[in-house]
PDB file of C-alpha atoms in Angstrom:
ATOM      1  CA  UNK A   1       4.976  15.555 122.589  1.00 91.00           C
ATOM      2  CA  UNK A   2       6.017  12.142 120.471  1.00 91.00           C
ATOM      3  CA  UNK A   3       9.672  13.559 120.538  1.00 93.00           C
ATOM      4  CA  UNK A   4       9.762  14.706 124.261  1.00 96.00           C
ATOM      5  CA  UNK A   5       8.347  11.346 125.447  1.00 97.00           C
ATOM      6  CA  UNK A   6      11.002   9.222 123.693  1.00 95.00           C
ATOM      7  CA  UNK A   7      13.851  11.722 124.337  1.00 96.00           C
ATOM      8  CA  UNK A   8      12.719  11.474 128.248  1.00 98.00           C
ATOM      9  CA  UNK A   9      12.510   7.569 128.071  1.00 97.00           C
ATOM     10  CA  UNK A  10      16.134   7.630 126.085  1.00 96.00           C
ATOM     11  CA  UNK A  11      17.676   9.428 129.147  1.00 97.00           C
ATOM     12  CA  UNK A  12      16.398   6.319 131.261  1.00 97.00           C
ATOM     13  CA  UNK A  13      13.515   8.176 133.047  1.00 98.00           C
ATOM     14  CA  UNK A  14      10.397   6.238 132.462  1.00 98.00           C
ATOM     15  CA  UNK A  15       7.187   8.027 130.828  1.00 98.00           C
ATOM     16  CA  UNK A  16       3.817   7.736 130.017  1.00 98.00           C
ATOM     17  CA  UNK A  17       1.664  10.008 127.952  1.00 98.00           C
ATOM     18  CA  UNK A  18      -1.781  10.544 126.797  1.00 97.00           C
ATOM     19  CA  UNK A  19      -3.654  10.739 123.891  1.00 97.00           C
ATOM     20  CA  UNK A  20      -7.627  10.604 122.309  1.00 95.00           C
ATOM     21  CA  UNK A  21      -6.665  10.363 118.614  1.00 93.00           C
ATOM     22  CA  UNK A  22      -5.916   6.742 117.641  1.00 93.00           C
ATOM     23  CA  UNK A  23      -4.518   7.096 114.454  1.00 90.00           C
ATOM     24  CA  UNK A  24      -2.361   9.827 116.079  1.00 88.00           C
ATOM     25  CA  UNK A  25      -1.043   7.809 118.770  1.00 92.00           C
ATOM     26  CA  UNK A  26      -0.648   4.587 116.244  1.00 90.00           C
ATOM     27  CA  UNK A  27       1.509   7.297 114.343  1.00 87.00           C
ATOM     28  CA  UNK A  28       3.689   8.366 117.617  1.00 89.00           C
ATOM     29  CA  UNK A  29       4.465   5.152 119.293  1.00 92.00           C
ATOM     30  CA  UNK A  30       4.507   6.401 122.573  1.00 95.00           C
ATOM     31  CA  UNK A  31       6.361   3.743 125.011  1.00 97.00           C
ATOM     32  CA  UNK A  32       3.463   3.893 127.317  1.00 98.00           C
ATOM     33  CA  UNK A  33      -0.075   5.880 126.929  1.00 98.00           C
ATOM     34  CA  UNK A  34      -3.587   5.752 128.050  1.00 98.00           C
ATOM     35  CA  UNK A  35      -6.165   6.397 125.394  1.00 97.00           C
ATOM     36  CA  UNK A  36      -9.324   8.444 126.698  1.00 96.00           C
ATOM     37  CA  UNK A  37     -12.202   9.464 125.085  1.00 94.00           C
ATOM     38  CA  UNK A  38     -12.441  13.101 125.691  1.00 93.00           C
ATOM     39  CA  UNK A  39     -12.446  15.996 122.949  1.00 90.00           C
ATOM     40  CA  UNK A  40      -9.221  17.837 122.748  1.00 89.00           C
ATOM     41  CA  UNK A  41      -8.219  20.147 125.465  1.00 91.00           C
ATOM     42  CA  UNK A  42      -9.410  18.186 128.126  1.00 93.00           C
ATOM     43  CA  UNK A  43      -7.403  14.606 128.517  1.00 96.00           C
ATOM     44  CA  UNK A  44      -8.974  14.527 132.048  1.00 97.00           C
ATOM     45  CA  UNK A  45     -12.560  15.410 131.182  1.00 95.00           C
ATOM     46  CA  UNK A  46     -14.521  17.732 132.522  1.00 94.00           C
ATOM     47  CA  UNK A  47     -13.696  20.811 134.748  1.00 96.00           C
ATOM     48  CA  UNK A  48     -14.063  20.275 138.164  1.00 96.00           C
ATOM     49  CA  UNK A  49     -14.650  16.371 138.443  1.00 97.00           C
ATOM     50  CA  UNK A  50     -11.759  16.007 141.064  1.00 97.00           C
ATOM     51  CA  UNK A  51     -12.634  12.561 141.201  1.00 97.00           C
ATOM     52  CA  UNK A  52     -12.270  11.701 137.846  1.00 97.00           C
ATOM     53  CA  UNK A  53      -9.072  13.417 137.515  1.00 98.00           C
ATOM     54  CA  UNK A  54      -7.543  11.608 140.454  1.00 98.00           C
ATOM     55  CA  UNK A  55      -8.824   8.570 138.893  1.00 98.00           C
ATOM     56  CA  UNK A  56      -7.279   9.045 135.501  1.00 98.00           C
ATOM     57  CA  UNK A  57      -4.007   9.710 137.635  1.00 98.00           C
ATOM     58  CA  UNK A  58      -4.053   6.314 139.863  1.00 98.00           C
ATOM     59  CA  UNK A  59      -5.188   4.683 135.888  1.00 98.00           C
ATOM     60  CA  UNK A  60      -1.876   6.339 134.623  1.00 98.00           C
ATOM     61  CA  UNK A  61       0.076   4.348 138.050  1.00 98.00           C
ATOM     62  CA  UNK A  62      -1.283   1.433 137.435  1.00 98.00           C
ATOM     63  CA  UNK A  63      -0.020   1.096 133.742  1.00 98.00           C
ATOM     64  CA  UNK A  64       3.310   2.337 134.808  1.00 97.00           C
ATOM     65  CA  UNK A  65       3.846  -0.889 137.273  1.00 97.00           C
ATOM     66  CA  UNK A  66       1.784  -3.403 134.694  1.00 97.00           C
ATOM     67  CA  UNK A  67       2.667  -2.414 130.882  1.00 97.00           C
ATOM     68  CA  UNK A  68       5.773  -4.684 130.086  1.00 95.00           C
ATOM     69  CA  UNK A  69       5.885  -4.099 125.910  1.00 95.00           C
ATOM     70  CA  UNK A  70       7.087  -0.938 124.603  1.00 97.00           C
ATOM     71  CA  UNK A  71       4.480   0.994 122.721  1.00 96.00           C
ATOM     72  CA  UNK A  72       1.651  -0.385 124.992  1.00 97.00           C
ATOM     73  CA  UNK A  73      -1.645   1.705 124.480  1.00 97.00           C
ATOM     74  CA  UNK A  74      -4.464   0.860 127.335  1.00 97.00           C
ATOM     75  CA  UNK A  75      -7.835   2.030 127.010  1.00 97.00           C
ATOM     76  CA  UNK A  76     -10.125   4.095 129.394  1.00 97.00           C
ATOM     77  CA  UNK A  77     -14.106   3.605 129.518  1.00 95.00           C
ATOM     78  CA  UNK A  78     -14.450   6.970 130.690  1.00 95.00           C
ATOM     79  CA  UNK A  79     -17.212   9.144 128.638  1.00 90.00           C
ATOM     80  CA  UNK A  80     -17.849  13.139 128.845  1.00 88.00           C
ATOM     81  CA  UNK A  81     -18.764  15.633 126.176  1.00 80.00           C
ATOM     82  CA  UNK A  82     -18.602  19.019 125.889  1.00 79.00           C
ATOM     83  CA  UNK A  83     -22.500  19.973 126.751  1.00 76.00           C
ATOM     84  CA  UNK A  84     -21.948  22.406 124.148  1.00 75.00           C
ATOM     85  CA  UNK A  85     -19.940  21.656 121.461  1.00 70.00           C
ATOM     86  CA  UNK A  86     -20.821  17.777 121.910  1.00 59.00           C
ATOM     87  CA  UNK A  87     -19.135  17.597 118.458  1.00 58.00           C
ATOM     88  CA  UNK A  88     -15.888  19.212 118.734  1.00 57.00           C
ATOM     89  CA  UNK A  89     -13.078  17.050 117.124  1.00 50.00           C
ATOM     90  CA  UNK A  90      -9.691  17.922 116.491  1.00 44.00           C
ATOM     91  CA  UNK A  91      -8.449  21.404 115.199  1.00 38.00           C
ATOM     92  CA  UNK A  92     -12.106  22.923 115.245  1.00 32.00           C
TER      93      UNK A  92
ATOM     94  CA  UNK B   1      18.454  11.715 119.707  1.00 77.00           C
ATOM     95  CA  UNK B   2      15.207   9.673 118.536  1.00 75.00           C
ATOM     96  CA  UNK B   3      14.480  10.974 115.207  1.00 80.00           C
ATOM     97  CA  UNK B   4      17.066  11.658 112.243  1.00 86.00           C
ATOM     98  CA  UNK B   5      17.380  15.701 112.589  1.00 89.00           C
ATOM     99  CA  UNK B   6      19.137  16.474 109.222  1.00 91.00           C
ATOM    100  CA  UNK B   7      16.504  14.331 107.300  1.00 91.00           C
ATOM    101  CA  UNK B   8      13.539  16.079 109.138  1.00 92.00           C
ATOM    102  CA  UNK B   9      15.212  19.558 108.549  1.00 94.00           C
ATOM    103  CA  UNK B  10      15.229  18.931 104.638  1.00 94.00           C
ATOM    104  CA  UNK B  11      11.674  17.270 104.868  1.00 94.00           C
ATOM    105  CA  UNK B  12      10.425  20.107 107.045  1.00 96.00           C
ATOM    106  CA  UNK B  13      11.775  23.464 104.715  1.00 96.00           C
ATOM    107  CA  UNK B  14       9.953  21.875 101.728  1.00 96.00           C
ATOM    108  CA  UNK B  15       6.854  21.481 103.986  1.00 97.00           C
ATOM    109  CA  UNK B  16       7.264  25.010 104.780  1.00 97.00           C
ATOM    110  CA  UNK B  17       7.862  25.955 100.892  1.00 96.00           C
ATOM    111  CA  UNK B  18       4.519  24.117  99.954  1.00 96.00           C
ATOM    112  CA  UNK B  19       2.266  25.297 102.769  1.00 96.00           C
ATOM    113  CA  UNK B  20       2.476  28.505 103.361  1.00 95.00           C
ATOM    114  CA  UNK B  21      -0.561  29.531 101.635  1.00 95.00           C
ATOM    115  CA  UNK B  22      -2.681  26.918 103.466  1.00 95.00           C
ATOM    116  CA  UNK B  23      -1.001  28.517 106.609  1.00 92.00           C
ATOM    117  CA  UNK B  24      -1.974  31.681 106.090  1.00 92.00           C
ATOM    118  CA  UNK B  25      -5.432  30.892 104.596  1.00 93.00           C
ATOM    119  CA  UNK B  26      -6.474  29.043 108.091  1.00 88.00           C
ATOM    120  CA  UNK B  27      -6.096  25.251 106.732  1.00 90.00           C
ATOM    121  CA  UNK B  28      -4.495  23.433 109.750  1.00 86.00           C
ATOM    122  CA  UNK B  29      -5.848  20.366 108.881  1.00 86.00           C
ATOM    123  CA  UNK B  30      -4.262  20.182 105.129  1.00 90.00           C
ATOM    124  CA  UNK B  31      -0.957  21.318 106.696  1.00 91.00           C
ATOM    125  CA  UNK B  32      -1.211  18.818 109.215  1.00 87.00           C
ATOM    126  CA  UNK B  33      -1.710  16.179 106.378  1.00 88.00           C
ATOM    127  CA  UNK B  34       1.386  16.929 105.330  1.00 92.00           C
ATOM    128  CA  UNK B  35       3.299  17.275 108.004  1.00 92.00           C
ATOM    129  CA  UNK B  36       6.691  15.227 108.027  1.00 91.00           C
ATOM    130  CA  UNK B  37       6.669  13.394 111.223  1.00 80.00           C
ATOM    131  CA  UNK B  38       9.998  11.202 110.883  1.00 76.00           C
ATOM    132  CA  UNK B  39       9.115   8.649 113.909  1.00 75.00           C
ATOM    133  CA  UNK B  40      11.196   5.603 113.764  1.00 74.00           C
ATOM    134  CA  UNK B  41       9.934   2.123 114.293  1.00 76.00           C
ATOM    135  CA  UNK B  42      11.918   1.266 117.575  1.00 90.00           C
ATOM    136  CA  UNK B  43      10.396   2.446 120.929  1.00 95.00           C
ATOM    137  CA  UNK B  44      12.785   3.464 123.556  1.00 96.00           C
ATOM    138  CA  UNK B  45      12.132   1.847 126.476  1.00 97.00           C
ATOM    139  CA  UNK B  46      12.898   2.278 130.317  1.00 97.00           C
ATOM    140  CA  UNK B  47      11.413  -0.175 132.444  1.00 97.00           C
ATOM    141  CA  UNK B  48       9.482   0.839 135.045  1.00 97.00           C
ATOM    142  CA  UNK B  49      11.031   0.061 138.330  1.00 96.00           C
ATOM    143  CA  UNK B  50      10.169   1.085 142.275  1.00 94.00           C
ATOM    144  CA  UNK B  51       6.951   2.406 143.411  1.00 96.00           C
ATOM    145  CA  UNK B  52       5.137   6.076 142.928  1.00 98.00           C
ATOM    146  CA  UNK B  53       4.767   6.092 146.849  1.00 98.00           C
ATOM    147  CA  UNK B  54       8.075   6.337 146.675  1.00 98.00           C
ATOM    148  CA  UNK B  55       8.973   8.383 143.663  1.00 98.00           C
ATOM    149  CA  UNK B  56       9.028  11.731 142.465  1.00 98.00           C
ATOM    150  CA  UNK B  57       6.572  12.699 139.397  1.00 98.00           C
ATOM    151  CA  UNK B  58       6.408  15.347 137.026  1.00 98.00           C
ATOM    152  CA  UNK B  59       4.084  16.719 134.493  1.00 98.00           C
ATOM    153  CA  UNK B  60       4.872  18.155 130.977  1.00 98.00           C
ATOM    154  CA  UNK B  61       1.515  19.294 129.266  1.00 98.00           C
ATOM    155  CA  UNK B  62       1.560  20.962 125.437  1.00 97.00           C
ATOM    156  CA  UNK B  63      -1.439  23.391 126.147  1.00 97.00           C
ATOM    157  CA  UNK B  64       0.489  26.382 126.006  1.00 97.00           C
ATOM    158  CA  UNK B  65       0.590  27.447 129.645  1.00 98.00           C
ATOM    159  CA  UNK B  66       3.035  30.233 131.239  1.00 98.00           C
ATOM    160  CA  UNK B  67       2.790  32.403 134.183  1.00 98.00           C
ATOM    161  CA  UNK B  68       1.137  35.604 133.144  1.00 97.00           C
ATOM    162  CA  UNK B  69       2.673  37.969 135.089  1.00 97.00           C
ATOM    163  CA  UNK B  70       6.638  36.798 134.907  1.00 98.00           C
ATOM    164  CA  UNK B  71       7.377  34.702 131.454  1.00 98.00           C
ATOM    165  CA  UNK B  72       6.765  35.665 127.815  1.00 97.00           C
ATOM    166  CA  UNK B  73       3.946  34.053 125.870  1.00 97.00           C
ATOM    167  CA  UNK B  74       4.261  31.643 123.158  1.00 97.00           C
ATOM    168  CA  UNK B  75       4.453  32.756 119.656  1.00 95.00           C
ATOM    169  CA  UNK B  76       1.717  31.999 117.623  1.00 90.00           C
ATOM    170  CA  UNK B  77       1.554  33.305 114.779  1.00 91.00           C
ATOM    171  CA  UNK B  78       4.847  31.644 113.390  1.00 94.00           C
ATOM    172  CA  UNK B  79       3.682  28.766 111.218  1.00 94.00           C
ATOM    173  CA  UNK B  80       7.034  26.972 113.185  1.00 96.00           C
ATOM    174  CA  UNK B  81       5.463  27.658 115.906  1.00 94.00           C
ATOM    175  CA  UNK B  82       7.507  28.373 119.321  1.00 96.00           C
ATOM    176  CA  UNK B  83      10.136  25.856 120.288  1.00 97.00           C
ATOM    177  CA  UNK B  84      10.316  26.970 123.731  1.00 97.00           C
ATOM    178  CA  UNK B  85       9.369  25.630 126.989  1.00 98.00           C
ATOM    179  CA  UNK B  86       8.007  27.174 130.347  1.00 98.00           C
ATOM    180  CA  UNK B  87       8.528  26.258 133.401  1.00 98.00           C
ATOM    181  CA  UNK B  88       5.498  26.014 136.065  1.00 98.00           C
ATOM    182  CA  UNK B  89       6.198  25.485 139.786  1.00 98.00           C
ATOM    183  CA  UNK B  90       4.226  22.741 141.697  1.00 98.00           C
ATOM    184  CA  UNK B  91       2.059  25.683 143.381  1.00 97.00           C
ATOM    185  CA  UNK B  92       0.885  27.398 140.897  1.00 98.00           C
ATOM    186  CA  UNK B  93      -2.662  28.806 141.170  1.00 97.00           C
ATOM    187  CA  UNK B  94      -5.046  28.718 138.499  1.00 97.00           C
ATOM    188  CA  UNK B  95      -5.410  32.000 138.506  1.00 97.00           C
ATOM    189  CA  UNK B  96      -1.413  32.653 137.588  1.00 98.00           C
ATOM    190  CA  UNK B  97      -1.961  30.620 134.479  1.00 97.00           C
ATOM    191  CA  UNK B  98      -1.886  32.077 130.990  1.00 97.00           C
ATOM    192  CA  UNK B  99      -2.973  30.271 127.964  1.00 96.00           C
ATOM    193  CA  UNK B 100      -0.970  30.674 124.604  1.00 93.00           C
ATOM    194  CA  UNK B 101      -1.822  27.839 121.638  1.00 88.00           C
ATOM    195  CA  UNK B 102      -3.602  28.918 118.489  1.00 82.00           C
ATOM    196  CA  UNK B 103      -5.222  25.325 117.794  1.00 82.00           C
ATOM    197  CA  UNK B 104      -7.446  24.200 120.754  1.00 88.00           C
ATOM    198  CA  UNK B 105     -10.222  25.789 122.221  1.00 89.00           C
ATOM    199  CA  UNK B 106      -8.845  27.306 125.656  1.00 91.00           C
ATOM    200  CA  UNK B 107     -12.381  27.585 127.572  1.00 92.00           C
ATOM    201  CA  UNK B 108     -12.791  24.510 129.667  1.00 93.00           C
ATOM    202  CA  UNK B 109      -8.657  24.979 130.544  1.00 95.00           C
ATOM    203  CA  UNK B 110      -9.373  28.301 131.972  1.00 95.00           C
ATOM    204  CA  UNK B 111     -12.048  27.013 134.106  1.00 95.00           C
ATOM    205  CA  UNK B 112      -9.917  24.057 136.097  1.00 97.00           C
ATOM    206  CA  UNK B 113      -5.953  23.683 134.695  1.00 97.00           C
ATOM    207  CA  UNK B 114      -6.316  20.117 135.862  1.00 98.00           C
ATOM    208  CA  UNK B 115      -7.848  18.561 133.012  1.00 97.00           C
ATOM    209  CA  UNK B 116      -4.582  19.104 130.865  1.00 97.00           C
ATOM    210  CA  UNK B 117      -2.060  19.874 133.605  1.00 98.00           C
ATOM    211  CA  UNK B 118      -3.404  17.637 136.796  1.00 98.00           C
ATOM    212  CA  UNK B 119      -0.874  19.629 139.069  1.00 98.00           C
ATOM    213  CA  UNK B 120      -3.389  20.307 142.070  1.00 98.00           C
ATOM    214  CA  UNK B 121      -4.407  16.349 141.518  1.00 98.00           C
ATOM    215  CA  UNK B 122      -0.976  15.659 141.685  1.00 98.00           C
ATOM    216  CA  UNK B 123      -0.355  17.431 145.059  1.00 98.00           C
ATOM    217  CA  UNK B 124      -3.131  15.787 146.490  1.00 98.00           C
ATOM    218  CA  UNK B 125      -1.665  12.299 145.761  1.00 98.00           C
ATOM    219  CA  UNK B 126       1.427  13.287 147.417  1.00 98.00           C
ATOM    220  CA  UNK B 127      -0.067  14.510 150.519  1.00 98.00           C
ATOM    221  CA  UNK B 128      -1.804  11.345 150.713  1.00 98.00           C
ATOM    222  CA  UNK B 129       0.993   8.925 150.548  1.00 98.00           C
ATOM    223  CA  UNK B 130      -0.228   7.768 147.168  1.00 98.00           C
ATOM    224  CA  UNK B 131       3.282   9.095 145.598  1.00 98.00           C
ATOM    225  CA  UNK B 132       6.563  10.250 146.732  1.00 98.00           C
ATOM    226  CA  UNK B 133       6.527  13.289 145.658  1.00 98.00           C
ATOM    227  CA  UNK B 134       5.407  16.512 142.947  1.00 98.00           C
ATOM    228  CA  UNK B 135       8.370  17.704 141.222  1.00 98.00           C
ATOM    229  CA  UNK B 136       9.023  21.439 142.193  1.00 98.00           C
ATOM    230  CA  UNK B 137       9.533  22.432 138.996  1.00 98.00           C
ATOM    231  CA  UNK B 138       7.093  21.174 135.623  1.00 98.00           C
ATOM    232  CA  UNK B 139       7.020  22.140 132.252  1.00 98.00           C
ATOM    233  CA  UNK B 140       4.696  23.543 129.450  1.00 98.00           C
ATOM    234  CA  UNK B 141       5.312  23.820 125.465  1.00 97.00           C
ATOM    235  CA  UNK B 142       2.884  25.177 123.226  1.00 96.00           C
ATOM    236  CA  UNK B 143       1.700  24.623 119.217  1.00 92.00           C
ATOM    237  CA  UNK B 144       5.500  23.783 117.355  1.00 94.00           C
ATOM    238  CA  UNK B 145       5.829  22.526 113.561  1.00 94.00           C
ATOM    239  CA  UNK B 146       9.887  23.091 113.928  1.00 95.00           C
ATOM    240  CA  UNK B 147      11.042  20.491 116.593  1.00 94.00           C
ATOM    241  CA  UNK B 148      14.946  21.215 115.304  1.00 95.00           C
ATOM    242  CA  UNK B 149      15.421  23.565 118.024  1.00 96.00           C
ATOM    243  CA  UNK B 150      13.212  22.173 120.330  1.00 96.00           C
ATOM    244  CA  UNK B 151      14.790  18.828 120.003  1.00 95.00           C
ATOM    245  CA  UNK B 152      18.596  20.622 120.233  1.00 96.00           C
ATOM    246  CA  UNK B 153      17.892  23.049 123.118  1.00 97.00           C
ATOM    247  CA  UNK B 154      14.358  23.762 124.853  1.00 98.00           C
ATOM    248  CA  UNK B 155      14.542  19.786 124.874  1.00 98.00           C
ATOM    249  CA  UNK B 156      17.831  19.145 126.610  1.00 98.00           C
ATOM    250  CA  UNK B 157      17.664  21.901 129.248  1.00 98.00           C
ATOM    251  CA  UNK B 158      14.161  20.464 130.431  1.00 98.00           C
ATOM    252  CA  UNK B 159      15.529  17.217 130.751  1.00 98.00           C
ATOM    253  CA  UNK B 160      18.690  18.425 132.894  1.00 98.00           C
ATOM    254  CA  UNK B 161      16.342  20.215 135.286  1.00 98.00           C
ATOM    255  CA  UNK B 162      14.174  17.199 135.269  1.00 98.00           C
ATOM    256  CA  UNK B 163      17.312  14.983 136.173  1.00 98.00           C
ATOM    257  CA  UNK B 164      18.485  17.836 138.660  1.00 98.00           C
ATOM    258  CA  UNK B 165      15.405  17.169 140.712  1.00 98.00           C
ATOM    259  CA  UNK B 166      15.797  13.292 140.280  1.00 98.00           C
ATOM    260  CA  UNK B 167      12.432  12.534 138.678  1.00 98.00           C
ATOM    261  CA  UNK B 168      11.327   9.110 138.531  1.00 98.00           C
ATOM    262  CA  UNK B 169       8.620   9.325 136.302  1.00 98.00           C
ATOM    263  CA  UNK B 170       7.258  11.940 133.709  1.00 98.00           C
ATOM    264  CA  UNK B 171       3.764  12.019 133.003  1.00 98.00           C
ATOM    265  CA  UNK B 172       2.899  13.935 129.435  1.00 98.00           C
ATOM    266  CA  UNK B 173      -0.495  15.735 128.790  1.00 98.00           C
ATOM    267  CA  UNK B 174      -0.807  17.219 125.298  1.00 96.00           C
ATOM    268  CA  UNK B 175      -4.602  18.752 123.902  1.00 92.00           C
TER     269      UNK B 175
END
C-alpha cells in the first residue's frame, strides 16, 4: 500500500493512509497517515461502532486540511481489542 | 515511478531463491524479515488544496475484497502473491463482498466491511454535506510480495480510472 500511496500522490492527487504498526509505517513514509491502535484487520475498530468509524473518517479530514510536512504521522487515542483474541498482533 | 523497479526485481528473485522453504513451511514472519522493500527517502508530496464538502473521495483498502458472484478471487497461494486489483462500486452490500488474503484473520471483516473499507461511512458523509462526493468506482488489492507488475499495470489502470472520475482525494486502508 507504501507504493500505491506515493504513486497516487506522484500523479498530483493527494492521499492519506493508515497504519497500526509503527516501525512499519516509519519504514513506508507515507505522505500523510493516521496511526490507530487497533489489531490488524480492523483500522476502524470494532464492527458495528458507526460512530467511531465516522469519527476516524472526519480524523482522516482534518489531517488532510492541517498536515503541512510530507511524511506527517498523527496519532489516534482510540482503544478496542478483540474480546477474544485481546492479543492478536500481526501475521497471527 | 517511486521506487527503482530493476533494482527491486534483482533484490526480489534472490528473496524468492532464499525463502521458499520458509514459504512453504508457514514462516511469514521470517520472510517478511527479509523482504526487500526499496522505499526511497523523498516523500512525494501533493498539497492538499479545496475542501472535502466539495470534493470527491475514494477508498483503496488491501484486505482482499472482490464481488463474489462476478470477479475472480485473489491468488493465494503464490508466494508473489496476486498483483491485481478489484474494483468495488460505491453500493456495494456487505453481503456481495468476498474475502481473499491468506495473512489476516477475516472474521470481524465479514461482520461490518467498514472497519477496513468505510464505504457505507463514506456514503453517509456525502449525504450529509460533510463531502462532495463517494467515488463510483473504489478499489481492493490483496496479499502481494511482487509489486513489478503491480507497480507497471494493476497500478496505472487504477489510477486512470481514479483520474477518469476526477478524485480529489484517496483515502488507503490496508490490514
Amino acid at each position: 500500500m507504501g507504493l500505491i500511496q506515493r504513486m497516487i500522490e506522484e500523479e498530483g492527487i493527494s492521499t492519506i493512509s493508515m497504519g497500526n504498526e509503527p516501525e512499519r509505517m516509519a519504514r513506508i513514509k507515507p505522505p500523510r497517515a493516521l496511526q490507530v491502535k487497533f489489531g490488524r484487520g480492523s483500522m476502524f475498530g470494532e464492527p458495528g461502532n458507526v460512530s467511531r468509524q465516522r469519527r476516524i473518517l472526519l480524523d482522516a479530514f482534518d489531517a488532510l486540511q492541517t498536515i503541512t510536512e510530507p511524511g506527517e504521522i498523527r496519532k489516534l487515542p482510540y482503544q478496542w481489542k478483540r474480546p477474544d483474541r485481546p492479543d492478536m498482533t500481526d501475521y497471527q | 515511478m517511486p521506487i527503482d523497479l530493476e533494482q527491486f526485481k534483482t533484490a526480489y528473485e534472490k528473496w524468492v531463491e532464499e525463502s521458499m522453504s520458509d514459504f512453504q513451511a508457514g514462516k511469514m514472519v521470517e520472510i517478511l524479515k527479509k523482504y526487500p522493500s526499496i522505499i526511497p527517502g523523498d516523500i512525494p508530496w501533493m498539497p492538499y488544496t479545496g475542501k472535502p464538502s466539495e470534493q470527491t473521495f475514494a477508498l483503496i483498502t488491501s484486505a482482499g475484497l472482490y464481488l463474489k458472484d462476478s470477479q475472480p478471487a485473489f491468488d493465494t497461494l503464490s508466494i508473489h502473491g496476486d498483483p491485481s486489483i478489484r474494483e468495488i462500486p460505491k453500493d456495494v452490500q456487505q453481503e456481495e463482498i468476498g474475502i481473499v488474503h491468506g495473512h489476516y484473520d477475516h472474521s470481524l471483516v465479514e461482520q461490518d466491511i467498514n472497519i477496513i473499507f468505510p464505504i457505507h461511512r463514506l456514503m453517509e458523509l456525502e449525504n450529509d454535506g460533510i463531502i462532495g462526493k463517494t467515488a463510483d468506482t473504489h478499489y481492493s488489492c490483496s496479499y502481494v510480495n511482487n509489486v513489478a507488475p503491480l507497480a507497471t499495470e494493476a497500478v496505472p489502470k487504477m489510477i486512470s480510472g481514479i483520474k477518469a472520475e476526477e478524485v480529489d482525494v484517496v483515502l488507503l486502508v490496508p490490514v
